[in-house]
Amino acid sequence: MVKIKTFYIEKMDKHKLFGKKIEIQNDNIKIWCDLEKEKNIKKLINKIFKNDVNTVILDKTLWKCEKLVNTLYSNDIKIFDGRWLEKHMAIDILNYIISKKEIIKAETEMAITVNEITELSIELIKILAKQYKKLVVVTNHIDKLRKIEKDIHEKEGILIIVSNNKNKSLMKSQIILNMDFNKELLNQYKIFDEAIIINIEGDMKLDSIRFQGIIINDFEIETGRKDIIWREDYQKYNEKDLLEANLYARDTFKNIRKKIQKSSISIKSIYGINGIINL
């Protein structure tokens, strides 16, 4: 497996009067200048490209700089943001919520909203269908999922419901795992007023004024083995971003899950539009 070359970009606390204000030290880019200024962002982008790097990790401070984040994305530079990891830790996030809310899985109806049918989404469907009272898979690709539904039932003995009824599909689902529906698409569906939505597709907000549930848009982890993410000043970064950069690879869902479990990872906190969510 080829290791992806990544720059760790860090905003320095102290002001630098002399010398370079953007300095590369091994795989670390240290910044002493104001990145709200466009000329400084351009200098940073040029340094990244000159070193043939197209993936970066931002420290917690730099995530707040929208100009920088948007410019990186517009230049096709991947920022490790935990979204890839979140898909592979969806089960852990669900279990964290189940534990905090004291929910009984066998009495709970759940839904997965997904249009991109991948090995990962199929494995999640298999696992969750065994655990919950009822699992509804909501998708625009009904025909494709019907074949998978039949295959899962014949090989695993697991029954799932495949639907795309905007009025009924999500009306009874107490928990919704949104894999890839964007805001516009999800808002077309009638949703149970007190549902818990774990959202992996960007930031989500429902238009319905009746909705009194919980929407989880982000998370943070606690690593039992700090050597997995350790680097100098690692505390400046989100642990989920560091772990994602460490694990990111073309691999099977099962193999990635094994690596996560070996690393003794747990969910530390979850976040909504307005910040941390206390369950």
PDB file of C-alpha atoms in Angstrom:
ATOM      1  CA  MET A   1       0.000   0.000   0.000  1.00  0.00           C
ATOM      2  CA  VAL A   2       1.433   3.360  -1.060  1.00  0.00           C
ATOM      3  CA  LYS A   3       1.436   6.009   1.639  1.00  0.00           C
ATOM      4  CA  ILE A   4      -0.285   9.205   0.491  1.00  0.00           C
ATOM      5  CA  LYS A   5       1.929  12.250   0.848  1.00  0.00           C
ATOM      6  CA  THR A   6       0.186  14.701   3.155  1.00  0.00           C
ATOM      7  CA  PHE A   7       1.020  18.105   4.591  1.00  0.00           C
ATOM      8  CA  TYR A   8       0.022  18.949   8.176  1.00  0.00           C
ATOM      9  CA  ILE A   9      -0.739  22.680   8.156  1.00  0.00           C
ATOM     10  CA  GLU A  10      -0.315  24.473  11.445  1.00  0.00           C
ATOM     11  CA  LYS A  11      -0.979  28.098  12.436  1.00  0.00           C
ATOM     12  CA  MET A  12       1.745  29.231  14.780  1.00  0.00           C
ATOM     13  CA  ASP A  13       0.761  31.114  17.946  1.00  0.00           C
ATOM     14  CA  LYS A  14       3.689  33.522  18.093  1.00  0.00           C
ATOM     15  CA  HIS A  15       4.319  36.344  15.634  1.00  0.00           C
ATOM     16  CA  LYS A  16       7.403  36.039  13.418  1.00  0.00           C
ATOM     17  CA  LEU A  17       9.164  39.298  12.541  1.00  0.00           C
ATOM     18  CA  PHE A  18      11.884  37.940  10.246  1.00  0.00           C
ATOM     19  CA  GLY A  19      12.275  35.058   7.794  1.00  0.00           C
ATOM     20  CA  LYS A  20       9.698  33.027   5.902  1.00  0.00           C
ATOM     21  CA  LYS A  21       6.118  33.360   7.096  1.00  0.00           C
ATOM     22  CA  ILE A  22       5.149  30.053   5.440  1.00  0.00           C
ATOM     23  CA  GLU A  23       7.749  27.393   6.124  1.00  0.00           C
ATOM     24  CA  ILE A  24       7.898  23.696   5.227  1.00  0.00           C
ATOM     25  CA  GLN A  25       9.496  21.413   7.801  1.00  0.00           C
ATOM     26  CA  ASN A  26       9.368  17.795   6.610  1.00  0.00           C
ATOM     27  CA  ASP A  27       5.618  17.026   6.281  1.00  0.00           C
ATOM     28  CA  ASN A  28       4.618  20.067   8.321  1.00  0.00           C
ATOM     29  CA  ILE A  29       3.762  23.536   6.994  1.00  0.00           C
ATOM     30  CA  LYS A  30       4.099  26.170   9.698  1.00  0.00           C
ATOM     31  CA  ILE A  31       2.291  29.462   9.122  1.00  0.00           C
ATOM     32  CA  TRP A  32       3.016  32.798  10.777  1.00  0.00           C
ATOM     33  CA  CYS A  33       1.039  35.024   8.366  1.00  0.00           C
ATOM     34  CA  ASP A  34      -2.613  36.060   8.126  1.00  0.00           C
ATOM     35  CA  LEU A  35      -4.508  33.560   5.964  1.00  0.00           C
ATOM     36  CA  GLU A  36      -7.497  35.848   5.652  1.00  0.00           C
ATOM     37  CA  LYS A  37      -5.373  37.651   3.042  1.00  0.00           C
ATOM     38  CA  GLU A  38      -5.735  36.145  -0.425  1.00  0.00           C
ATOM     39  CA  LYS A  39      -2.069  36.649  -1.376  1.00  0.00           C
ATOM     40  CA  ASN A  40      -0.956  34.522   1.579  1.00  0.00           C
ATOM     41  CA  ILE A  41      -3.384  31.736   0.678  1.00  0.00           C
ATOM     42  CA  LYS A  42      -2.005  31.751  -2.887  1.00  0.00           C
ATOM     43  CA  LYS A  43       1.540  31.402  -1.542  1.00  0.00           C
ATOM     44  CA  LEU A  44       0.443  28.410   0.539  1.00  0.00           C
ATOM     45  CA  ILE A  45      -1.329  26.736  -2.396  1.00  0.00           C
ATOM     46  CA  ASN A  46       1.757  27.202  -4.589  1.00  0.00           C
ATOM     47  CA  LYS A  47       3.987  25.562  -1.972  1.00  0.00           C
ATOM     48  CA  ILE A  48       1.621  22.601  -1.745  1.00  0.00           C
ATOM     49  CA  PHE A  49       1.568  22.104  -5.526  1.00  0.00           C
ATOM     50  CA  LYS A  50       5.350  22.558  -5.912  1.00  0.00           C
ATOM     51  CA  ASN A  51       5.820  19.600  -3.555  1.00  0.00           C
ATOM     52  CA  ASP A  52       3.387  17.370  -5.517  1.00  0.00           C
ATOM     53  CA  VAL A  53       1.025  17.091  -2.559  1.00  0.00           C
ATOM     54  CA  ASN A  54      -2.764  17.019  -2.915  1.00  0.00           C
ATOM     55  CA  THR A  55      -3.903  16.029   0.590  1.00  0.00           C
ATOM     56  CA  VAL A  56      -3.651  18.129   3.753  1.00  0.00           C
ATOM     57  CA  ILE A  57      -4.669  18.206   7.395  1.00  0.00           C
ATOM     58  CA  LEU A  58      -5.636  21.525   8.969  1.00  0.00           C
ATOM     59  CA  ASP A  59      -5.217  22.320  12.629  1.00  0.00           C
ATOM     60  CA  LYS A  60      -8.303  23.328  14.628  1.00  0.00           C
ATOM     61  CA  THR A  61      -7.618  27.057  14.201  1.00  0.00           C
ATOM     62  CA  LEU A  62      -7.314  26.875  10.407  1.00  0.00           C
ATOM     63  CA  TRP A  63     -10.654  25.065  10.039  1.00  0.00           C
ATOM     64  CA  LYS A  64     -12.241  28.379  11.045  1.00  0.00           C
ATOM     65  CA  CYS A  65     -10.660  30.152   8.056  1.00  0.00           C
ATOM     66  CA  GLU A  66     -13.379  29.747   5.402  1.00  0.00           C
ATOM     67  CA  LYS A  67     -11.320  31.435   2.676  1.00  0.00           C
ATOM     68  CA  LEU A  68      -8.531  28.907   3.111  1.00  0.00           C
ATOM     69  CA  VAL A  69     -10.847  25.895   3.264  1.00  0.00           C
ATOM     70  CA  ASN A  70     -12.807  26.978   0.169  1.00  0.00           C
ATOM     71  CA  THR A  71      -9.623  27.735  -1.793  1.00  0.00           C
ATOM     72  CA  LEU A  72      -8.152  24.330  -0.983  1.00  0.00           C
ATOM     73  CA  TYR A  73     -11.324  22.604  -2.163  1.00  0.00           C
ATOM     74  CA  SER A  74     -11.531  24.704  -5.338  1.00  0.00           C
ATOM     75  CA  ASN A  75      -7.964  23.655  -6.174  1.00  0.00           C
ATOM     76  CA  ASP A  76      -8.869  19.959  -5.777  1.00  0.00           C
ATOM     77  CA  ILE A  77      -6.762  19.572  -2.650  1.00  0.00           C
ATOM     78  CA  LYS A  78      -8.272  16.966  -0.359  1.00  0.00           C
ATOM     79  CA  ILE A  79      -8.629  17.978   3.271  1.00  0.00           C
ATOM     80  CA  PHE A  80      -8.839  15.118   5.747  1.00  0.00           C
ATOM     81  CA  ASP A  81     -12.014  16.054   7.631  1.00  0.00           C
ATOM     82  CA  GLY A  82     -13.186  12.780   9.172  1.00  0.00           C
ATOM     83  CA  ARG A  83     -16.018  12.162   6.663  1.00  0.00           C
ATOM     84  CA  TRP A  84     -14.403   9.038   5.225  1.00  0.00           C
ATOM     85  CA  LEU A  85     -13.667   7.812   8.744  1.00  0.00           C
ATOM     86  CA  GLU A  86     -17.233   8.604   9.835  1.00  0.00           C
ATOM     87  CA  LYS A  87     -18.610   6.141   7.268  1.00  0.00           C
ATOM     88  CA  HIS A  88     -16.402   3.426   8.715  1.00  0.00           C
ATOM     89  CA  MET A  89     -17.311   4.421  12.289  1.00  0.00           C
ATOM     90  CA  ALA A  90     -21.056   4.823  11.727  1.00  0.00           C
ATOM     91  CA  ILE A  91     -21.672   1.727  13.868  1.00  0.00           C
ATOM     92  CA  ASP A  92     -19.624   3.231  16.724  1.00  0.00           C
ATOM     93  CA  ILE A  93     -21.543   6.522  16.521  1.00  0.00           C
ATOM     94  CA  LEU A  94     -24.827   4.610  16.568  1.00  0.00           C
ATOM     95  CA  ASN A  95     -23.729   2.572  19.590  1.00  0.00           C
ATOM     96  CA  TYR A  96     -22.656   5.769  21.379  1.00  0.00           C
ATOM     97  CA  ILE A  97     -26.148   7.228  20.854  1.00  0.00           C
ATOM     98  CA  ILE A  98     -27.878   3.960  21.806  1.00  0.00           C
ATOM     99  CA  SER A  99     -25.902   3.824  25.054  1.00  0.00           C
ATOM    100  CA  LYS A 100     -26.455   7.486  25.980  1.00  0.00           C
ATOM    101  CA  LYS A 101     -30.190   7.431  25.189  1.00  0.00           C
ATOM    102  CA  GLU A 102     -30.698   3.908  26.606  1.00  0.00           C
ATOM    103  CA  ILE A 103     -32.403   2.777  23.404  1.00  0.00           C
ATOM    104  CA  ILE A 104     -33.258  -0.888  22.881  1.00  0.00           C
ATOM    105  CA  LYS A 105     -32.191  -1.862  19.351  1.00  0.00           C
ATOM    106  CA  ALA A 106     -34.649  -4.752  19.053  1.00  0.00           C
ATOM    107  CA  GLU A 107     -37.521  -2.297  19.626  1.00  0.00           C
ATOM    108  CA  THR A 108     -36.225   0.438  17.320  1.00  0.00           C
ATOM    109  CA  GLU A 109     -36.993   1.136  13.661  1.00  0.00           C
ATOM    110  CA  MET A 110     -34.064   2.425  11.648  1.00  0.00           C
ATOM    111  CA  ALA A 111     -33.477   3.738   8.125  1.00  0.00           C
ATOM    112  CA  ILE A 112     -30.463   4.214   5.882  1.00  0.00           C
ATOM    113  CA  THR A 113     -30.696   6.846   3.148  1.00  0.00           C
ATOM    114  CA  VAL A 114     -28.234   5.983   0.403  1.00  0.00           C
ATOM    115  CA  ASN A 115     -27.925   6.381  -3.365  1.00  0.00           C
ATOM    116  CA  GLU A 116     -24.315   5.298  -3.884  1.00  0.00           C
ATOM    117  CA  ILE A 117     -24.471   1.535  -3.460  1.00  0.00           C
ATOM    118  CA  THR A 118     -20.984   0.410  -2.439  1.00  0.00           C
ATOM    119  CA  GLU A 119     -19.338  -2.466  -0.598  1.00  0.00           C
ATOM    120  CA  LEU A 120     -19.341  -0.257   2.513  1.00  0.00           C
ATOM    121  CA  SER A 121     -23.075   0.567   2.374  1.00  0.00           C
ATOM    122  CA  ILE A 122     -23.972  -3.083   1.713  1.00  0.00           C
ATOM    123  CA  GLU A 123     -21.914  -4.243   4.722  1.00  0.00           C
ATOM    124  CA  LEU A 124     -23.589  -1.616   6.917  1.00  0.00           C
ATOM    125  CA  ILE A 125     -27.019  -2.782   5.747  1.00  0.00           C
ATOM    126  CA  LYS A 126     -26.160  -6.396   6.633  1.00  0.00           C
ATOM    127  CA  ILE A 127     -24.886  -5.490  10.110  1.00  0.00           C
ATOM    128  CA  LEU A 128     -27.697  -3.097  11.062  1.00  0.00           C
ATOM    129  CA  ALA A 129     -30.506  -5.307   9.714  1.00  0.00           C
ATOM    130  CA  LYS A 130     -29.453  -7.972  12.232  1.00  0.00           C
ATOM    131  CA  GLN A 131     -29.522  -5.554  15.159  1.00  0.00           C
ATOM    132  CA  TYR A 132     -32.663  -3.462  14.784  1.00  0.00           C
ATOM    133  CA  LYS A 133     -36.361  -4.266  14.835  1.00  0.00           C
ATOM    134  CA  LYS A 134     -36.825  -3.026  11.278  1.00  0.00           C
ATOM    135  CA  LEU A 135     -34.434  -1.588   8.691  1.00  0.00           C
ATOM    136  CA  VAL A 136     -35.655   0.521   5.785  1.00  0.00           C
ATOM    137  CA  VAL A 137     -33.215   1.365   2.994  1.00  0.00           C
ATOM    138  CA  VAL A 138     -34.329   4.527   1.209  1.00  0.00           C
ATOM    139  CA  THR A 139     -32.822   5.030  -2.238  1.00  0.00           C
ATOM    140  CA  ASN A 140     -33.468   6.336  -5.734  1.00  0.00           C
ATOM    141  CA  HIS A 141     -31.887   3.159  -7.135  1.00  0.00           C
ATOM    142  CA  ILE A 142     -34.724   0.795  -6.281  1.00  0.00           C
ATOM    143  CA  ASP A 143     -33.971  -1.776  -9.013  1.00  0.00           C
ATOM    144  CA  LYS A 144     -30.294  -2.056  -8.107  1.00  0.00           C
ATOM    145  CA  LEU A 145     -31.101  -2.447  -4.420  1.00  0.00           C
ATOM    146  CA  ARG A 146     -33.824  -5.020  -5.068  1.00  0.00           C
ATOM    147  CA  LYS A 147     -31.178  -7.394  -6.432  1.00  0.00           C
ATOM    148  CA  ILE A 148     -28.972  -6.783  -3.411  1.00  0.00           C
ATOM    149  CA  GLU A 149     -31.987  -7.150  -1.100  1.00  0.00           C
ATOM    150  CA  LYS A 150     -32.741 -10.571  -2.602  1.00  0.00           C
ATOM    151  CA  ASP A 151     -29.100 -11.638  -2.432  1.00  0.00           C
ATOM    152  CA  ILE A 152     -28.794 -10.610   1.228  1.00  0.00           C
ATOM    153  CA  HIS A 153     -32.005 -12.445   2.095  1.00  0.00           C
ATOM    154  CA  GLU A 154     -30.919 -15.659   0.343  1.00  0.00           C
ATOM    155  CA  LYS A 155     -27.331 -15.688   1.659  1.00  0.00           C
ATOM    156  CA  GLU A 156     -27.723 -14.072   5.079  1.00  0.00           C
ATOM    157  CA  GLY A 157     -31.379 -14.738   5.890  1.00  0.00           C
ATOM    158  CA  ILE A 158     -31.798 -11.012   6.581  1.00  0.00           C
ATOM    159  CA  LEU A 159     -34.972  -9.181   5.590  1.00  0.00           C
ATOM    160  CA  ILE A 160     -34.744  -5.495   4.713  1.00  0.00           C
ATOM    161  CA  ILE A 161     -37.298  -3.083   3.260  1.00  0.00           C
ATOM    162  CA  VAL A 162     -36.326  -1.068   0.178  1.00  0.00           C
ATOM    163  CA  SER A 163     -38.392   2.038  -0.482  1.00  0.00           C
ATOM    164  CA  ASN A 164     -38.444   5.508  -1.993  1.00  0.00           C
ATOM    165  CA  ASN A 165     -41.854   6.710  -0.864  1.00  0.00           C
ATOM    166  CA  LYS A 166     -41.283  10.332   0.170  1.00  0.00           C
ATOM    167  CA  ASN A 167     -44.415  10.358   2.362  1.00  0.00           C
ATOM    168  CA  LYS A 168     -43.964   7.049   4.194  1.00  0.00           C
ATOM    169  CA  SER A 169     -40.365   5.735   4.013  1.00  0.00           C
ATOM    170  CA  LEU A 170     -38.993   7.756   6.960  1.00  0.00           C
ATOM    171  CA  MET A 171     -42.181   8.535   8.892  1.00  0.00           C
ATOM    172  CA  LYS A 172     -41.645   5.792  11.512  1.00  0.00           C
ATOM    173  CA  SER A 173     -37.843   5.604  11.594  1.00  0.00           C
ATOM    174  CA  GLN A 174     -36.567   6.594  15.030  1.00  0.00           C
ATOM    175  CA  ILE A 175     -32.948   6.585  13.818  1.00  0.00           C
ATOM    176  CA  ILE A 176     -31.807   7.618  10.325  1.00  0.00           C
ATOM    177  CA  LEU A 177     -28.295   7.062   9.018  1.00  0.00           C
ATOM    178  CA  ASN A 178     -27.911   9.479   6.121  1.00  0.00           C
ATOM    179  CA  MET A 179     -25.064   8.202   3.964  1.00  0.00           C
ATOM    180  CA  ASP A 180     -25.257  10.561   0.985  1.00  0.00           C
ATOM    181  CA  PHE A 181     -28.592  12.404   0.632  1.00  0.00           C
ATOM    182  CA  ASN A 182     -27.915  16.141   0.389  1.00  0.00           C
ATOM    183  CA  LYS A 183     -29.979  18.779   2.188  1.00  0.00           C
ATOM    184  CA  GLU A 184     -32.317  19.417  -0.758  1.00  0.00           C
ATOM    185  CA  LEU A 185     -33.070  15.720  -1.263  1.00  0.00           C
ATOM    186  CA  LEU A 186     -33.608  14.773   2.391  1.00  0.00           C
ATOM    187  CA  ASN A 187     -35.971  17.709   2.880  1.00  0.00           C
ATOM    188  CA  GLN A 188     -38.291  16.213   0.262  1.00  0.00           C
ATOM    189  CA  TYR A 189     -39.156  13.367   2.649  1.00  0.00           C
ATOM    190  CA  LYS A 190     -41.566  13.387   5.570  1.00  0.00           C
ATOM    191  CA  ILE A 191     -39.525  12.493   8.642  1.00  0.00           C
ATOM    192  CA  PHE A 192     -40.519  11.290  12.101  1.00  0.00           C
ATOM    193  CA  ASP A 193     -40.669  14.427  14.272  1.00  0.00           C
ATOM    194  CA  GLU A 194     -38.365  13.070  16.986  1.00  0.00           C
ATOM    195  CA  ALA A 195     -35.931  11.141  14.818  1.00  0.00           C
ATOM    196  CA  ILE A 196     -32.200  11.023  15.487  1.00  0.00           C
ATOM    197  CA  ILE A 197     -30.355  11.669  12.214  1.00  0.00           C
ATOM    198  CA  ILE A 198     -26.679  10.750  11.862  1.00  0.00           C
ATOM    199  CA  ASN A 199     -25.618  12.764   8.865  1.00  0.00           C
ATOM    200  CA  ILE A 200     -22.492  11.926   6.857  1.00  0.00           C
ATOM    201  CA  GLU A 201     -23.257  14.153   3.847  1.00  0.00           C
ATOM    202  CA  GLY A 202     -22.120  17.694   4.754  1.00  0.00           C
ATOM    203  CA  ASP A 203     -24.010  19.793   7.301  1.00  0.00           C
ATOM    204  CA  MET A 204     -27.725  19.047   7.488  1.00  0.00           C
ATOM    205  CA  LYS A 205     -30.690  21.095   8.634  1.00  0.00           C
ATOM    206  CA  LEU A 206     -34.349  20.213   8.110  1.00  0.00           C
ATOM    207  CA  ASP A 207     -36.851  22.812   6.948  1.00  0.00           C
ATOM    208  CA  SER A 208     -39.760  21.270   8.848  1.00  0.00           C
ATOM    209  CA  ILE A 209     -40.812  23.430  11.823  1.00  0.00           C
ATOM    210  CA  ARG A 210     -42.376  20.329  13.414  1.00  0.00           C
ATOM    211  CA  PHE A 211     -39.050  18.501  13.659  1.00  0.00           C
ATOM    212  CA  GLN A 212     -37.952  18.227  17.305  1.00  0.00           C
ATOM    213  CA  GLY A 213     -35.326  15.528  16.888  1.00  0.00           C
ATOM    214  CA  ILE A 214     -31.527  15.529  16.805  1.00  0.00           C
ATOM    215  CA  ILE A 215     -29.288  16.004  13.759  1.00  0.00           C
ATOM    216  CA  ILE A 216     -25.675  14.916  14.184  1.00  0.00           C
ATOM    217  CA  ASN A 217     -23.336  16.519  11.656  1.00  0.00           C
ATOM    218  CA  ASP A 218     -19.906  15.804  13.098  1.00  0.00           C
ATOM    219  CA  PHE A 219     -18.036  13.856  15.757  1.00  0.00           C
ATOM    220  CA  GLU A 220     -14.743  13.564  17.588  1.00  0.00           C
ATOM    221  CA  ILE A 221     -12.926  10.482  18.787  1.00  0.00           C
ATOM    222  CA  GLU A 222     -10.799   9.392  21.714  1.00  0.00           C
ATOM    223  CA  THR A 223      -7.809   7.244  20.778  1.00  0.00           C
ATOM    224  CA  GLY A 224      -6.802   4.641  23.316  1.00  0.00           C
ATOM    225  CA  ARG A 225      -3.429   4.299  21.581  1.00  0.00           C
ATOM    226  CA  LYS A 226      -1.934   7.752  21.038  1.00  0.00           C
ATOM    227  CA  ASP A 227       0.919   6.273  19.000  1.00  0.00           C
ATOM    228  CA  ILE A 228      -1.580   5.810  16.153  1.00  0.00           C
ATOM    229  CA  ILE A 229      -1.987   9.565  15.744  1.00  0.00           C
ATOM    230  CA  TRP A 230       1.069  10.937  17.548  1.00  0.00           C
ATOM    231  CA  ARG A 231       3.140  13.727  16.079  1.00  0.00           C
ATOM    232  CA  GLU A 232       4.588  16.905  17.539  1.00  0.00           C
ATOM    233  CA  ASP A 233       1.772  19.197  18.708  1.00  0.00           C
ATOM    234  CA  TYR A 234      -0.856  16.621  17.749  1.00  0.00           C
ATOM    235  CA  GLN A 235      -3.223  18.277  20.250  1.00  0.00           C
ATOM    236  CA  LYS A 236      -3.624  21.154  17.784  1.00  0.00           C
ATOM    237  CA  TYR A 237      -5.462  18.853  15.369  1.00  0.00           C
ATOM    238  CA  ASN A 238      -8.771  17.002  15.485  1.00  0.00           C
ATOM    239  CA  GLU A 239      -8.004  13.403  16.404  1.00  0.00           C
ATOM    240  CA  LYS A 240     -10.484  12.104  13.826  1.00  0.00           C
ATOM    241  CA  ASP A 241      -8.596  13.937  11.055  1.00  0.00           C
ATOM    242  CA  LEU A 242      -5.271  12.476  12.177  1.00  0.00           C
ATOM    243  CA  LEU A 243      -6.701   8.960  12.350  1.00  0.00           C
ATOM    244  CA  GLU A 244      -8.375   9.309   8.954  1.00  0.00           C
ATOM    245  CA  ALA A 245      -5.054  10.326   7.376  1.00  0.00           C
ATOM    246  CA  ASN A 246      -3.410   7.321   9.025  1.00  0.00           C
ATOM    247  CA  LEU A 247      -6.021   4.787   7.878  1.00  0.00           C
ATOM    248  CA  TYR A 248      -7.058   6.271   4.513  1.00  0.00           C
ATOM    249  CA  ALA A 249      -6.627   3.609   1.840  1.00  0.00           C
ATOM    250  CA  ARG A 250      -8.420   1.588  -0.806  1.00  0.00           C
ATOM    251  CA  ASP A 251      -9.363  -1.332   1.383  1.00  0.00           C
ATOM    252  CA  THR A 252     -12.401  -3.369   2.336  1.00  0.00           C
ATOM    253  CA  PHE A 253     -14.843  -2.193   4.979  1.00  0.00           C
ATOM    254  CA  LYS A 254     -13.994  -5.234   7.125  1.00  0.00           C
ATOM    255  CA  ASN A 255     -10.254  -4.560   7.030  1.00  0.00           C
ATOM    256  CA  ILE A 256     -10.699  -0.890   7.947  1.00  0.00           C
ATOM    257  CA  ARG A 257     -12.996  -1.898  10.820  1.00  0.00           C
ATOM    258  CA  LYS A 258     -10.323  -4.297  12.125  1.00  0.00           C
ATOM    259  CA  LYS A 259      -7.748  -1.480  12.113  1.00  0.00           C
ATOM    260  CA  ILE A 260     -10.133   0.834  13.976  1.00  0.00           C
ATOM    261  CA  GLN A 261     -10.845  -1.809  16.611  1.00  0.00           C
ATOM    262  CA  LYS A 262      -7.124  -2.543  17.090  1.00  0.00           C
ATOM    263  CA  SER A 263      -6.505   1.165  17.670  1.00  0.00           C
ATOM    264  CA  SER A 264      -8.895   1.247  20.668  1.00  0.00           C
ATOM    265  CA  ILE A 265     -10.978   4.107  19.256  1.00  0.00           C
ATOM    266  CA  SER A 266     -14.110   5.402  20.976  1.00  0.00           C
ATOM    267  CA  ILE A 267     -16.535   8.262  20.301  1.00  0.00           C
ATOM    268  CA  LYS A 268     -15.720  11.252  22.464  1.00  0.00           C
ATOM    269  CA  SER A 269     -18.415  13.723  21.375  1.00  0.00           C
ATOM    270  CA  ILE A 270     -20.992  14.501  18.677  1.00  0.00           C
ATOM    271  CA  TYR A 271     -21.900  17.848  17.119  1.00  0.00           C
ATOM    272  CA  GLY A 272     -24.868  19.546  15.462  1.00  0.00           C
ATOM    273  CA  ILE A 273     -25.307  22.880  13.715  1.00  0.00           C
ATOM    274  CA  ASN A 274     -25.031  24.748  17.029  1.00  0.00           C
ATOM    275  CA  GLY A 275     -22.088  22.817  18.473  1.00  0.00           C
ATOM    276  CA  ILE A 276     -21.697  19.904  20.858  1.00  0.00           C
ATOM    277  CA  ILE A 277     -24.775  17.726  21.525  1.00  0.00           C
ATOM    278  CA  ASN A 278     -25.315  16.454  25.065  1.00  0.00           C
ATOM    279  CA  LEU A 279     -27.559  13.398  25.046  1.00  0.00           C
TER     280      LEU A 279
END
